[in-house]
Amino acid sequence: MTHPDWEPPLAALAAALADAGHLRSKQWIEAFAATPRHLFTPEVIVRTSDGYRTLSGDVPATRQEWLNTVYADESLVVQDKPHAAGHRMPSGEPLRVPTSSSTMPSLMARMLEALDVGDDMRVLEIGTGTGYNSALLSHRLGDHNVVSIDIDPDLTAQAAPRLVQLGYTPTLLAGDGAAGAPGHDPFDRIIATAAVSEIPLAWIRQLKPGGKILANLRGELAGGTLCLLSKEDEEDEVIGPVLPLGGHFMWLRPDLADPHRPHEHTPDARRGTSSRSTTSLPPADVPVDDGGFRFLLQLQLHAVQALWRGPAFDPPGRAERDAVIVSTADGSRAEAFTSPEPSKRYRVAQTGSRRLWDTVEATRRLFDDLNQPTPDKFGVVANDSTQFVWFGNDDDWHRWPLPLI
Ligand SMILES: C[S@@+](CC[C@H](N)C(=O)[O-])C[C@H]1O[C@@H](n2cnc3c(N)ncnc32)[C@H](O)[C@@H]1O
């Protein structure tokens, strides 16, 4: 029996991923062409200008729009929760935080190619979500070689029958993937589809010698840093590059009930003191939107939360003025105003326990000294006693400790 409504878009998606070079190997092209994404995404939540809509394959009025959406190269939110701080959208509707999604197919394709699997390798996936990626892995490696874990038992319970429809019964576990899958190890590969700010030691320990971990090492400023880390021998150490792949994931959450990272709650901004100073560095010269700079600042300024250019209240002028603003999770904040004083210097206001602007300036200089590197010029080392990001060569070498937040 053919399915005229979903077979053509499924074939078109697989072909488009191959044509664009996201898929390169015959095996992965076949896996994508044989895995109907709509089976794993019976309902998706789309954000509109004033709220949210759910598209369902079971509702005739939205079926075509749903099919177009699930076979587009887009990430699809399948589960969300209200924002804990009670934030609202401009329309008044409560803001929601996505807690599970089906990853954008082109990113999934690039990651699976980068994972560098061989036939019959045993793989652990962190973040089962819809089960779509478990199906791709099961097609490529055999379901007996696939273990997948999600913190939300509802999600693994929903994923299991979808996988069965395709004839797959990989091992699905409900629990905190930060602990890996003890009792199901060792693995040749671990692929995380939820982001971490350091590499969980359990993953390193549960990897075979020669094994690899592909994970999104994420901070708040620069998320798109996928690392491919190899364990060379029996020693519990992995080392490898940040890949030039882009793409970032929702956080690996320590607590199912809390859709936020702990620091996303309102920090205590009253701690510490305020100070005013001036600087000769024009704040507008800080490349707030440059991915490489944001990545480097995230390494230099532990737990940095935000860096942006926008209006800030300037008490001496009693008005809002254009500024570059940086903040950290402990509530520290710096505002550097972009228009010069008569002295040709720029005013800086800093509050909280840390003097953030000083680090922003030092990072601006370092960024130039290092020739404005993109994230994929950095590497990562993680073992049972230390974890760090590094840059350079034997003669000129820098390192920054993890975690990033
Ligand atoms: C981007 S989704 C995964 C997409 C999935 N691989 C797919 O193909 O649909 C991220 C998933 O990570 C899960 N997750 C978050 N924290 C976790 C944790 N501590 N352990 C395991 N899974 C976690 C979420 O519940 C969510 O389903």
Coordinates of C-alpha atoms and ligand atoms in Angstrom, one line a residue:
M1 CA 0.0 0.0 0.0
T2 CA 1.4 3.4 -0.9
H3 CA 0.7 6.5 1.1
P4 CA 0.3 9.4 -1.3
D5 CA 0.2 12.1 1.4
W6 CA 3.5 11.3 3.2
E7 CA 5.7 9.2 1.0
P8 CA 6.5 12.0 -1.5
P9 CA 7.5 14.5 1.2
L10 CA 9.5 11.8 3.0
A11 CA 11.4 11.0 -0.1
A12 CA 11.9 14.7 -0.9
L13 CA 13.3 15.4 2.6
A14 CA 15.9 12.5 2.3
A15 CA 16.9 13.6 -1.2
A16 CA 17.2 17.3 -0.1
L17 CA 19.5 16.3 2.8
A18 CA 21.7 14.3 0.5
D19 CA 21.7 17.0 -2.2
A20 CA 22.8 19.6 0.4
G21 CA 25.6 17.4 1.5
H22 CA 24.2 16.9 5.1
L23 CA 23.9 13.2 4.3
R24 CA 26.9 11.7 2.5
S25 CA 26.9 7.9 3.1
K26 CA 24.6 5.4 1.4
Q27 CA 23.6 3.9 4.8
W28 CA 22.4 7.1 6.3
I29 CA 20.6 8.2 3.1
E30 CA 18.7 4.9 3.3
A31 CA 18.0 5.3 7.0
F32 CA 16.4 8.8 6.5
A33 CA 14.5 7.6 3.4
A34 CA 13.0 4.7 5.4
T35 CA 12.1 6.6 8.5
P36 CA 8.7 8.4 8.3
R37 CA 9.2 11.4 10.6
H38 CA 5.4 12.0 10.9
L39 CA 5.1 8.7 12.9
F40 CA 7.2 10.3 15.7
T41 CA 5.5 13.7 15.6
P42 CA 1.7 13.1 15.7
E43 CA 1.3 16.5 17.2
V44 CA 3.6 19.5 17.0
I45 CA 3.4 22.9 18.7
V46 CA 4.0 25.9 16.6
R47 CA 4.5 29.4 17.9
T48 CA 2.5 32.1 16.3
S49 CA 2.8 35.9 16.6
D50 CA 0.3 35.9 19.5
G51 CA 0.5 32.4 21.0
Y52 CA 0.8 28.7 20.2
R53 CA -1.1 26.3 18.0
T54 CA -1.0 22.5 17.9
L55 CA -1.0 20.8 14.6
S56 CA -2.3 17.3 14.6
G57 CA -2.2 14.6 11.9
D58 CA -5.6 13.4 13.2
V59 CA -7.4 16.6 12.5
P60 CA -8.5 16.7 8.8
A61 CA -8.4 20.6 8.8
T62 CA -4.7 20.7 9.8
R63 CA -3.4 17.4 8.4
Q64 CA -1.8 19.0 5.3
E65 CA -0.2 21.8 7.2
W66 CA 1.0 19.3 9.8
L67 CA 2.5 17.1 7.0
N68 CA 4.2 20.1 5.4
T69 CA 5.6 21.1 8.8
V70 CA 6.9 17.6 9.9
Y71 CA 8.6 17.1 6.5
A72 CA 10.2 20.5 6.5
D73 CA 13.8 20.8 7.6
E74 CA 12.8 22.3 10.9
S75 CA 13.0 21.4 14.6
L76 CA 9.6 20.6 16.0
V77 CA 8.5 21.3 19.5
V78 CA 6.4 18.4 20.8
Q79 CA 6.2 19.2 24.5
D80 CA 6.4 22.4 26.6
K81 CA 5.7 23.7 30.0
P82 CA 4.8 27.2 31.4
H83 CA 7.7 29.4 32.2
A84 CA 8.4 29.1 35.9
A85 CA 8.7 32.9 36.3
G86 CA 5.2 33.4 34.9
H87 CA 6.4 35.4 31.9
R88 CA 3.8 36.3 29.3
M89 CA 3.8 36.9 25.6
P90 CA 2.8 40.4 24.3
S91 CA -0.7 38.9 23.7
G92 CA -1.0 38.0 27.4
E93 CA -0.7 34.3 26.8
P94 CA 1.7 32.5 29.3
L95 CA 5.1 32.0 27.8
R96 CA 6.0 28.3 27.5
V97 CA 9.4 26.6 27.6
P98 CA 10.0 23.8 25.1
T99 CA 10.9 20.6 27.0
S100 CA 11.1 18.2 24.1
S101 CA 11.5 18.5 20.3
S102 CA 12.3 16.6 17.2
T103 CA 15.7 17.9 16.1
M104 CA 16.1 19.6 12.8
P105 CA 16.7 16.8 10.2
S106 CA 19.7 18.5 8.6
L107 CA 21.4 18.9 12.0
M108 CA 20.5 15.3 12.9
A109 CA 22.0 14.2 9.6
R110 CA 25.3 16.1 10.1
M111 CA 25.6 14.7 13.6
L112 CA 25.0 11.1 12.6
E113 CA 27.5 11.4 9.8
A114 CA 30.0 13.0 12.2
L115 CA 29.4 10.2 14.7
D116 CA 31.4 8.0 12.4
V117 CA 29.6 4.7 13.2
G118 CA 30.7 1.3 11.9
D119 CA 28.4 -1.6 11.3
D120 CA 27.2 -3.3 14.5
M121 CA 28.5 -0.6 16.8
R122 CA 26.7 -0.1 20.1
V123 CA 25.3 3.4 20.7
L124 CA 23.8 5.2 23.6
E125 CA 21.5 8.2 22.8
I126 CA 20.9 10.7 25.5
G127 CA 17.5 12.4 25.0
T128 CA 15.0 9.9 23.3
G129 CA 12.4 12.6 22.8
T130 CA 10.1 11.5 20.0
G131 CA 12.1 8.4 19.2
Y132 CA 12.9 9.6 15.6
N133 CA 16.6 9.5 16.1
S134 CA 16.4 6.1 17.8
A135 CA 14.6 4.8 14.7
L136 CA 17.4 6.2 12.4
L137 CA 20.0 4.6 14.6
S138 CA 18.1 1.3 14.7
H139 CA 17.9 1.3 10.9
R140 CA 21.6 1.9 10.6
L141 CA 23.0 -0.4 13.4
G142 CA 20.2 -2.8 14.4
D143 CA 17.8 -2.0 17.3
H144 CA 19.8 -4.5 19.5
N145 CA 22.7 -2.0 19.4
V146 CA 20.7 1.0 20.4
V147 CA 20.0 2.2 23.9
S148 CA 18.2 5.5 24.4
I149 CA 17.3 7.4 27.6
D150 CA 15.0 10.3 28.4
I151 CA 14.4 11.9 31.7
D152 CA 10.6 12.0 30.9
P153 CA 9.0 8.5 31.2
D154 CA 6.0 9.8 29.2
L155 CA 8.2 10.4 26.3
T156 CA 9.9 7.0 26.3
A157 CA 6.4 5.4 26.7
Q158 CA 5.2 7.3 23.6
A159 CA 8.3 6.6 21.6
A160 CA 8.2 2.8 22.2
P161 CA 5.0 1.9 20.1
R162 CA 6.1 4.3 17.4
L163 CA 9.4 2.4 17.0
V164 CA 7.5 -0.9 17.1
Q165 CA 5.4 0.3 14.1
L166 CA 8.7 0.2 12.2
G167 CA 9.7 -3.1 13.7
Y168 CA 12.3 -1.8 16.2
T169 CA 12.6 -2.5 19.9
P170 CA 15.7 -0.6 21.0
T171 CA 16.3 -0.4 24.8
L172 CA 14.5 2.6 26.0
L173 CA 15.2 3.9 29.5
A174 CA 13.6 6.6 31.6
G175 CA 16.0 8.4 33.9
D176 CA 18.7 11.1 34.1
G177 CA 20.9 10.6 31.1
A178 CA 23.8 12.4 33.0
A179 CA 24.4 9.0 34.6
G180 CA 24.5 7.3 31.2
A181 CA 23.0 3.8 31.1
P182 CA 24.8 1.8 33.7
G183 CA 24.3 -2.0 33.2
H184 CA 23.9 -1.4 29.4
D185 CA 27.5 -0.3 28.7
P186 CA 30.1 -0.2 27.3
F187 CA 29.3 1.8 24.2
D188 CA 31.2 2.5 21.0
R189 CA 29.4 5.8 20.6
I190 CA 27.4 8.2 22.8
I191 CA 25.3 10.9 21.1
A192 CA 23.6 13.5 23.2
T193 CA 20.6 15.4 21.9
A194 CA 20.4 17.5 25.0
A195 CA 23.1 20.0 25.9
V196 CA 25.7 19.9 28.7
S197 CA 28.0 22.5 30.1
E198 CA 30.6 19.8 30.9
I199 CA 30.9 16.2 30.0
P200 CA 29.4 13.8 32.5
L201 CA 32.0 11.5 33.8
A202 CA 29.6 8.5 33.5
W203 CA 29.7 8.9 29.7
I204 CA 33.5 8.8 29.6
R205 CA 33.5 5.7 31.9
Q206 CA 30.8 3.9 29.9
L207 CA 32.7 4.4 26.6
K208 CA 34.9 1.6 25.1
P209 CA 38.5 2.4 24.3
G210 CA 38.4 3.9 20.8
G211 CA 34.8 5.1 21.5
K212 CA 33.5 8.6 20.8
I213 CA 31.1 11.1 22.4
L214 CA 29.2 13.6 20.3
A215 CA 27.7 16.3 22.5
N216 CA 26.6 19.9 22.5
L217 CA 28.8 21.7 25.0
R218 CA 26.7 24.8 25.7
G219 CA 26.8 28.0 27.7
E220 CA 24.3 30.8 27.6
L221 CA 26.1 33.0 25.1
A222 CA 27.1 30.5 22.4
G223 CA 25.2 27.2 22.1
G224 CA 26.2 25.9 18.7
T225 CA 29.3 24.0 19.8
L226 CA 29.1 20.3 19.0
C227 CA 32.2 18.4 20.2
L228 CA 33.4 15.0 19.0
L229 CA 35.5 13.5 21.8
S230 CA 37.5 10.3 21.5
K231 CA 38.6 7.9 24.2
E232 CA 41.9 6.7 23.0
D233 CA 42.7 3.8 25.5
E234 CA 41.6 2.3 28.8
E235 CA 42.1 5.6 30.6
D236 CA 39.0 7.6 31.4
E237 CA 39.8 10.6 29.3
V238 CA 38.3 12.0 26.1
I239 CA 39.8 14.6 23.8
G240 CA 38.7 16.2 20.6
P241 CA 37.6 19.2 18.6
V242 CA 34.7 21.5 18.6
L243 CA 33.1 20.7 15.2
P244 CA 32.2 23.3 12.5
L245 CA 28.6 22.0 12.5
G246 CA 26.6 24.6 14.4
G247 CA 23.4 23.6 16.0
H248 CA 22.4 23.6 19.6
F249 CA 20.1 21.7 21.9
M250 CA 17.8 22.2 24.9
W251 CA 19.5 21.6 28.2
L252 CA 20.0 18.3 29.8
R253 CA 17.8 18.9 32.8
P254 CA 18.7 17.6 36.2
D255 CA 15.1 17.7 37.3
L256 CA 12.1 16.5 35.3
A257 CA 9.7 18.8 37.2
D258 CA 11.7 21.9 36.4
P259 CA 12.0 22.9 32.7
H260 CA 14.6 25.5 33.5
R261 CA 18.3 25.4 34.4
P262 CA 18.6 26.5 38.1
H263 CA 20.2 29.8 37.2
E264 CA 17.4 30.7 34.8
H265 CA 15.4 31.7 37.9
T266 CA 15.7 35.4 38.8
P267 CA 19.2 35.8 40.3
D268 CA 19.8 37.9 43.3
A269 CA 20.9 41.2 41.8
R270 CA 21.3 43.0 45.1
R271 CA 24.5 41.3 46.1
G272 CA 27.8 43.2 45.9
T273 CA 28.3 46.9 45.2
S274 CA 27.9 49.4 42.4
S275 CA 30.8 51.3 40.8
R276 CA 31.2 53.9 38.1
S277 CA 34.2 54.3 35.9
T278 CA 35.3 55.2 32.4
T279 CA 37.1 53.4 29.6
S280 CA 38.9 54.3 26.4
L281 CA 37.6 51.2 24.6
P282 CA 34.5 52.2 22.5
P283 CA 31.8 49.8 23.7
A284 CA 30.5 49.7 20.2
D285 CA 33.7 47.9 19.2
V286 CA 32.7 44.9 21.3
P287 CA 31.4 42.4 18.7
V288 CA 28.3 41.4 20.6
D289 CA 26.9 39.3 17.7
D290 CA 30.0 37.5 16.7
G291 CA 29.8 33.8 17.4
G292 CA 33.5 33.4 18.0
F293 CA 33.6 36.3 20.4
R294 CA 30.6 35.1 22.3
F295 CA 32.2 31.7 22.6
L296 CA 35.4 33.1 23.9
L297 CA 33.7 35.4 26.4
Q298 CA 31.7 32.4 27.7
L299 CA 35.0 30.7 28.4
Q300 CA 36.5 33.8 30.1
L301 CA 33.5 34.8 32.1
H302 CA 32.1 31.9 34.0
A303 CA 28.3 31.7 34.1
V304 CA 27.9 34.6 31.7
Q305 CA 24.2 34.8 30.9
A306 CA 23.7 37.6 28.4
L307 CA 25.6 40.0 26.2
W308 CA 23.7 42.5 24.1
R309 CA 23.5 46.1 22.8
G310 CA 20.4 48.1 23.8
P311 CA 19.1 50.9 26.0
A312 CA 20.2 51.1 29.6
F313 CA 19.1 53.6 32.2
D314 CA 21.9 56.2 32.8
P315 CA 21.3 57.9 36.2
P316 CA 23.5 61.0 35.6
G317 CA 21.5 61.8 32.4
R318 CA 18.3 60.4 33.9
A319 CA 17.5 58.8 30.6
E320 CA 17.9 55.6 28.7
R321 CA 21.0 55.5 26.5
D322 CA 22.5 53.1 24.1
A323 CA 24.8 50.7 25.8
V324 CA 26.6 47.3 25.6
I325 CA 25.3 45.2 28.5
V326 CA 26.7 42.0 30.0
S327 CA 25.3 40.0 32.9
T328 CA 26.1 36.8 34.8
A329 CA 24.0 34.3 36.7
D330 CA 25.0 35.7 40.1
G331 CA 23.2 39.0 39.3
S332 CA 26.4 40.9 38.4
R333 CA 25.9 43.3 35.5
A334 CA 27.9 45.9 33.5
E335 CA 26.6 48.6 31.2
A336 CA 29.0 50.6 29.0
F337 CA 27.5 53.6 27.2
T338 CA 28.3 53.9 23.6
S339 CA 28.4 57.7 23.3
P340 CA 31.7 59.3 24.5
E341 CA 32.0 61.8 27.3
P342 CA 33.6 65.2 26.6
S343 CA 36.8 63.6 27.8
K344 CA 36.4 61.1 24.8
R345 CA 36.1 58.3 27.3
Y346 CA 33.0 56.1 27.8
R347 CA 31.1 55.7 31.0
V348 CA 30.8 52.2 32.6
A349 CA 28.4 51.2 35.4
Q350 CA 29.0 47.9 37.1
T351 CA 26.9 46.3 39.8
G352 CA 27.0 43.0 41.7
S353 CA 29.9 41.0 43.1
R354 CA 31.9 40.8 39.8
R355 CA 33.4 43.6 37.7
L356 CA 32.3 42.1 34.3
W357 CA 33.4 45.0 32.0
D358 CA 37.0 44.4 32.9
T359 CA 36.8 40.9 31.5
V360 CA 34.9 42.0 28.4
E361 CA 37.7 44.4 27.6
A362 CA 40.4 41.7 28.3
T363 CA 38.5 39.3 26.0
R364 CA 38.2 41.9 23.3
R365 CA 42.0 42.1 23.2
L366 CA 42.5 38.4 23.5
F367 CA 40.0 37.8 20.6
D368 CA 42.2 39.9 18.3
D369 CA 45.5 38.4 19.7
L370 CA 44.1 34.9 18.8
N371 CA 43.1 36.1 15.3
Q372 CA 39.4 36.2 16.0
P373 CA 38.9 32.4 16.2
T374 CA 35.6 30.6 15.4
P375 CA 34.5 28.0 18.0
D376 CA 35.8 25.1 15.8
K377 CA 39.4 26.3 16.4
F378 CA 39.1 25.1 20.0
G379 CA 39.4 21.6 21.5
V380 CA 38.1 19.9 24.6
V381 CA 39.7 17.6 27.1
A382 CA 37.7 15.8 29.8
N383 CA 38.9 13.2 32.3
D384 CA 38.1 12.1 35.9
S385 CA 40.1 15.0 37.4
T386 CA 39.8 17.9 35.1
Q387 CA 37.8 19.3 32.1
F388 CA 38.8 22.2 30.0
V389 CA 38.6 23.9 26.6
W390 CA 41.9 24.7 25.0
F391 CA 43.3 26.7 22.1
G392 CA 46.6 27.0 20.4
N393 CA 49.7 24.9 20.0
D394 CA 52.7 23.9 22.1
D395 CA 54.2 27.4 22.0
D396 CA 51.1 29.5 22.6
W397 CA 48.5 27.6 24.6
H398 CA 45.4 28.7 26.5
R399 CA 43.0 26.7 28.6
W400 CA 39.7 27.5 30.3
P401 CA 38.1 25.2 32.9
L402 CA 34.6 23.7 32.4
P403 CA 31.7 23.8 33.2
L404 CA 30.6 26.8 31.2
I405 CA 27.7 27.7 33.5
Ligands
LIG1 C1 15.9 17.8 21.5 S1 15.1 16.6 22.4 C2 15.7 15.1 21.8 C3 15.2 14.8 20.4 C4 15.2 13.3 20.1 N1 16.6 12.7 20.0 C5 14.4 13.0 18.9 O1 14.9 12.4 17.9 O2 13.2 13.3 18.9 C6 15.9 16.6 24.0 C7 15.4 15.6 25.0 O3 16.3 15.5 26.1 C8 15.5 15.1 27.2 N2 16.2 15.4 28.4 C9 16.4 16.5 29.1 N3 17.1 16.3 30.2 C10 17.4 15.0 30.2 C11 18.2 14.2 31.1 N4 18.7 14.7 32.2 N5 18.3 12.9 30.8 C12 17.8 12.4 29.7 N6 17.1 13.1 28.8 C13 16.9 14.4 29.0 C14 14.2 15.9 27.0 O4 13.2 15.3 27.8 C15 14.0 15.9 25.5 O5 13.1 14.9 25.2

